Amino acid sequence: MTFSFLASRTWLLSVVTFYLNIHPVIGQTPFKTRSDLVPAPWNVTFTNMSAGSLSDSSFIFMAPRVQSPTGLMIFDNNGELVWLNNDSSVQGAFDFRPQNWKGQTYLTYWSGTASTAGFGKGFVYMLDSTYQITHNFTATNMSDFHEFHINADGTAVTSVYSLLTTVDTTGKNFGQANSFVWDGCLQELNIDTGEPASFDFCSLEKGISLFDSFTDPNAPPVDENSGWDYVHVNSAEKDATGNYLMSARHTHTVYYIDGSTGEILWRLGGMNSNFTGDGNEFGWQHDARWIGEKSMSSDDLQSANSGGKRRLTIYDNASSGFDNTGTESRGILVELDFSAMSATIITTYHSPGGETTLLSASQGNVQWFADHSELNSDNVLMSYGSVPVFAEYTNSGDAIRVVHYGTSDSAQGYRIFRDTWTGTPTTAPDAVIQDGVLYVSWNGATEVTQWTVQQGDSQNNLGNDTTVQKSGFETAINIDSTKGATQVMAIGKNGKTLAKSNVLGADGSNMGGAVNGTATLGSDGSGSGSGSNNGGGDDDNGAIASLASSVSIFCGVVAVLSLLVGTTI
């Protein structure tokens, strides 16, 4: 991935103007219970349910960045917030998604420092269903943000950028005998220990030539800051044979790499493809993924590699911001025929909903639902990366729904995913009373179906149960404002009480008594609370406590963005 703002300021202004004219910003009403949580608004600009149905028993996972609001976000199918962590530690997080490890689903993401050169150094994190961090680790030279993929064998692969200082780049623009070059590498990790596993690959060492690159140094590569990122690794995954599929943006190439020796077995696309056919026709791409192989064994794949066929998806950016290889970014489904050594585009996922020229200069992904049995769908989701749009398609390429997100076209999302998730926070529900209305929410709780309100003259005399259906992130409930004490209980799908809010006085004052989600409650909701929640559950990873902090972060992002126009980052 290359964040590039080398296009002119005039071009940027025209894009902003187009976006605001065609896709007006939808206002977001602050939550009464959690005014610190501000999700990225959705604007659904196209639906075509006659083409197919959405996978509605799942959630959308995204981490909007660059333009506030930012953070780790989960939404339901209607764009209603489910969970948001906007703590300062996750501002600028990348690659937020669910992944399976040892039979359990975790939320994973990268957080660290992203350089102006277009890569990063940081840590990868894994969260359990309670949103607590269970693992955080990094590669030997620190993990880059482009990839943290958990392989089917339980290992993980992460991208790494390694600085070389004596590379001869003579023959390239600004080339010289002793150049600083950033080498794109992969490192396999043991998740249990966080330590490197057996596989380690670096592009220049393993034979990817400097002259395979479609880029040149922007200036004499004389130090770390001016070092040339010649290959730009941005995705990788291990298959059942133990070999790796790797995408390198700056060579316009997808590589298949021997997982034991690091030998490049074949190339697709770029200057030195081993295949013929239109499946080579992509550029500045991201997110190359095998599809349809979840049930295939190593022997099955070895047989396919020896004269059979395999399929992969690629997000074809067709743009770097300063060079275009097409007029739109698209997803492509490519079939590789190892007998004929041909690559054929089977399906193309075009700019959806009549937007024929969506062109994202960086980031983006394609998700093939048929490889996720829990989704009960064969649809395809595509995120447009540096353009704040994602769309769901039928697997034959018809758009079903298009969503623009964020408050301006400056918002970005590295990858966006749809998946199932069970969130069971260890906090208590948040509740407030305003003008005779009780508002209740529980950040991250996916299993709540109803809210039961209990009221009485005092905290020790609660009854008169009223049960309502949960509605969106925050539910508004009319209550008897003459009662001296009010408490609300979260009710699960099986009718069990999951947690309790603090008891609120008639004036909305906090009287304590909350019961967190980890508590064991009786079938009638009985259970003692600590009364120490100070108004309800806090965001599990320490959400920003005040709007002032959010505004400060927003202003900082805008300031940085203004400096980066005209600069590659």
XYZ file of C-alpha atoms in Angstrom, residues 229-514:
286
model
C 10.544 1.343 -1.253
C 11.033 -0.550 -4.485
C 8.710 -3.544 -4.020
C 6.058 -2.676 -1.381
C 4.729 -5.965 -0.012
C 1.087 -5.575 1.037
C -0.529 -9.005 1.489
C 0.479 -12.593 2.187
C -1.077 -15.882 3.191
C 0.037 -19.478 3.576
C -1.801 -22.308 1.802
C -2.155 -25.987 2.752
C 1.081 -26.867 0.933
C 3.007 -24.540 3.229
C 3.735 -22.095 0.389
C 2.993 -18.372 0.439
C 1.001 -16.114 -1.885
C 2.390 -12.555 -1.729
C 1.311 -9.296 -3.366
C 3.860 -6.573 -4.151
C 2.302 -3.304 -5.251
C 5.309 -1.584 -6.805
C 6.123 -4.496 -9.115
C 2.447 -5.040 -10.092
C 3.059 -8.702 -9.286
C 1.629 -11.550 -7.224
C 4.260 -14.136 -6.216
C 3.987 -17.770 -5.171
C 6.820 -18.606 -2.774
C 8.147 -21.938 -1.520
C 7.480 -21.992 2.215
C 10.616 -24.011 2.925
C 13.273 -22.423 0.717
C 11.867 -18.978 -0.058
C 12.283 -19.698 -3.778
C 9.858 -17.814 -6.021
C 7.931 -20.562 -7.830
C 6.011 -18.288 -10.198
C 4.958 -14.712 -10.865
C 1.583 -13.333 -11.984
C 1.477 -9.858 -13.538
C 4.253 -7.303 -13.771
C 7.230 -7.410 -16.115
C 8.091 -11.116 -15.767
C 4.857 -13.085 -15.465
C 4.953 -16.841 -15.933
C 1.389 -16.756 -17.261
C -0.310 -15.531 -20.389
C -3.778 -13.975 -20.523
C -5.800 -11.050 -19.186
C -5.322 -12.237 -15.598
C -2.021 -10.325 -15.734
C -3.788 -7.025 -16.321
C -3.713 -5.312 -12.948
C -1.575 -2.622 -11.357
C -0.779 -1.048 -7.956
C -2.843 -3.901 -6.462
C -3.654 -5.077 -2.947
C -5.022 -8.136 -1.193
C -4.297 -11.209 -3.338
C -6.175 -14.192 -1.823
C -6.733 -17.810 -2.774
C -10.441 -18.669 -2.832
C -12.380 -21.925 -2.706
C -9.628 -23.906 -0.974
C -10.768 -24.144 2.650
C -11.513 -27.867 2.378
C -8.573 -28.773 0.146
C -5.630 -30.749 1.443
C -1.955 -30.304 0.671
C -2.190 -33.186 -1.800
C -5.170 -31.533 -3.520
C -3.235 -28.311 -3.981
C -0.053 -30.072 -5.060
C -2.106 -31.765 -7.747
C -3.612 -28.433 -8.842
C -0.139 -26.865 -8.936
C 1.042 -29.688 -11.191
C -1.349 -29.141 -14.062
C -4.701 -28.309 -12.541
C -6.445 -25.017 -11.810
C -6.671 -22.610 -8.876
C -8.486 -19.316 -8.343
C -7.603 -16.104 -6.526
C -9.082 -12.653 -6.007
C -7.114 -9.411 -6.338
C -8.062 -5.828 -5.538
C -6.794 -4.010 -8.616
C -6.287 -0.386 -7.536
C -5.211 0.605 -11.070
C -3.765 3.752 -9.508
C -0.957 4.910 -7.283
C -2.131 8.524 -7.180
C 0.585 9.578 -9.609
C 0.193 6.840 -12.218
C -2.923 5.016 -13.437
C -3.146 1.660 -15.203
C -6.942 1.883 -15.604
C -9.928 4.176 -15.166
C -11.467 2.424 -12.156
C -10.409 0.316 -9.214
C -11.960 -3.128 -9.373
C -11.950 -6.578 -7.908
C -10.994 -9.444 -10.160
C -11.474 -13.202 -9.831
C -8.643 -14.890 -11.733
C -8.350 -18.545 -12.710
C -4.857 -19.966 -13.094
C -4.468 -22.924 -15.449
C -1.166 -24.629 -14.622
C -1.351 -26.872 -17.673
C -1.651 -24.023 -20.186
C 0.111 -21.557 -17.810
C -2.670 -19.096 -18.492
C -4.393 -16.565 -16.243
C -7.976 -15.651 -17.084
C -10.282 -13.101 -15.450
C -13.498 -14.997 -14.634
C -15.426 -12.172 -12.939
C -14.849 -8.443 -12.552
C -16.334 -6.409 -9.703
C -16.719 -2.956 -11.229
C -17.411 0.420 -9.648
C -20.931 -0.124 -8.295
C -24.249 1.692 -8.407
C -23.509 3.757 -11.485
C -20.279 5.177 -10.040
C -18.151 4.185 -12.989
C -14.901 5.907 -12.056
C -14.144 5.028 -8.440
C -10.350 5.027 -8.386
C -8.551 4.444 -5.103
C -4.881 5.362 -5.004
C -4.167 3.027 -2.092
C -5.498 0.276 0.185
C -8.588 -1.852 -0.420
C -9.629 -5.514 -0.284
C -11.926 -8.192 -1.689
C -13.638 -10.686 0.654
C -15.071 -13.934 -0.766
C -17.963 -14.970 1.512
C -18.132 -18.567 0.286
C -14.905 -19.197 2.204
C -16.687 -18.165 5.424
C -19.368 -20.807 5.978
C -20.744 -18.929 8.977
C -21.977 -16.172 6.629
C -24.314 -18.521 4.731
C -23.721 -16.479 1.594
C -21.697 -16.553 -1.591
C -21.605 -12.759 -1.945
C -18.447 -10.676 -2.272
C -17.550 -7.548 -0.302
C -15.133 -4.989 -1.684
C -13.617 -1.993 0.096
C -12.202 0.895 -1.908
C -9.413 1.749 0.538
C -8.452 5.400 0.190
C -11.927 6.132 -1.203
C -14.425 5.787 1.695
C -16.740 3.325 -0.027
C -17.531 -0.358 0.365
C -19.926 -2.468 -1.656
C -21.472 -5.911 -1.522
C -21.892 -7.888 -4.752
C -23.266 -11.188 -5.897
C -20.414 -13.536 -6.746
C -21.251 -12.975 -10.417
C -20.486 -9.273 -10.053
C -23.847 -7.515 -9.622
C -23.836 -4.776 -6.975
C -26.359 -5.263 -4.156
C -25.535 -2.300 -1.905
C -23.087 0.606 -1.899
C -22.115 2.474 1.286
C -20.174 5.717 1.550
C -18.879 6.231 5.091
C -17.305 9.017 7.115
C -17.838 12.750 7.116
C -15.832 13.561 3.983
C -13.922 11.908 1.166
C -10.738 12.241 3.259
C -11.767 9.220 5.340
C -9.949 6.007 4.505
C -10.192 2.355 5.472
C -7.327 -0.046 4.858
C -9.595 -3.106 4.682
C -13.265 -3.713 5.551
C -14.771 -7.098 6.394
C -18.108 -8.773 7.025
C -18.170 -11.613 9.549
C -20.007 -13.072 12.509
C -19.035 -12.094 16.041
C -20.119 -12.652 19.620
C -19.226 -9.757 21.898
C -19.589 -10.201 25.670
C -18.152 -7.088 27.355
C -17.053 -7.165 30.977
C -18.574 -3.752 31.633
C -22.113 -2.861 32.659
C -24.719 -1.180 30.470
C -24.699 2.624 30.417
C -27.942 4.371 31.293
C -29.070 7.981 31.702
C -32.412 9.665 32.349
C -33.309 12.850 30.509
C -36.751 14.485 30.408
C -38.579 11.384 31.562
C -36.868 9.097 29.086
C -34.397 6.347 29.984
C -31.595 5.850 27.456
C -29.540 2.654 27.620
C -26.641 1.179 25.648
C -23.934 -1.424 26.140
C -20.859 -0.930 23.986
C -19.878 -4.178 22.259
C -22.708 -6.418 23.486
C -24.035 -8.478 20.574
C -26.284 -10.865 22.525
C -28.791 -8.381 23.963
C -32.281 -8.634 22.485
C -34.328 -6.809 25.129
C -34.057 -4.335 27.971
C -36.051 -4.806 31.179
C -36.634 -1.698 33.290
C -37.284 -1.975 37.013
C -38.530 1.004 39.031
C -39.382 1.631 42.652
C -39.389 4.149 45.457
C -35.844 3.205 46.477
C -32.838 1.197 45.322
C -33.880 -1.674 47.547
C -37.481 -1.740 46.333
C -37.357 -2.260 42.577
C -40.080 -3.970 40.567
C -42.849 -3.176 38.066
C -40.839 -4.707 35.231
C -41.229 -3.216 31.762
C -39.529 -5.024 28.861
C -38.838 -3.475 25.454
C -36.963 -4.648 22.379
C -33.405 -3.437 21.925
C -33.291 -0.827 19.165
C -29.934 0.099 17.663
C -26.916 1.016 19.759
C -28.965 3.129 22.156
C -32.573 2.402 23.109
C -34.930 5.119 24.403
C -37.570 3.971 26.911
C -40.375 6.077 28.385
C -40.496 5.626 32.172
C -42.463 6.797 35.202
C -40.575 9.919 36.203
C -42.128 9.955 39.667
C -40.227 6.871 40.803
C -37.197 7.402 42.996
C -35.058 4.612 41.545
C -34.673 3.055 38.085
C -32.452 0.216 36.879
C -32.290 -1.507 33.506
C -31.261 -5.114 32.810
C -29.791 -6.506 29.578
C -31.730 -9.593 28.451
C -30.135 -12.177 26.152
C -31.535 -14.313 23.358
C -32.427 -17.106 25.786
C -34.202 -14.768 28.185
C -31.304 -14.718 30.653
C -30.226 -11.495 32.326
C -26.717 -10.628 31.136
C -25.915 -7.504 33.183
C -27.448 -4.533 35.000
C -26.921 -0.795 34.780
C -26.383 1.399 37.787
C -29.525 2.429 39.653
C -30.530 5.973 38.718
C -32.392 8.443 40.901
C -35.403 10.386 39.668
C -33.051 13.271 38.892
C -30.714 10.964 36.962
C -28.149 10.723 39.745
C -26.021 7.573 39.934
C -26.856 5.397 42.940
C -24.497 2.506 42.062
C -25.515 -1.127 42.015
C -24.367 -2.044 38.508
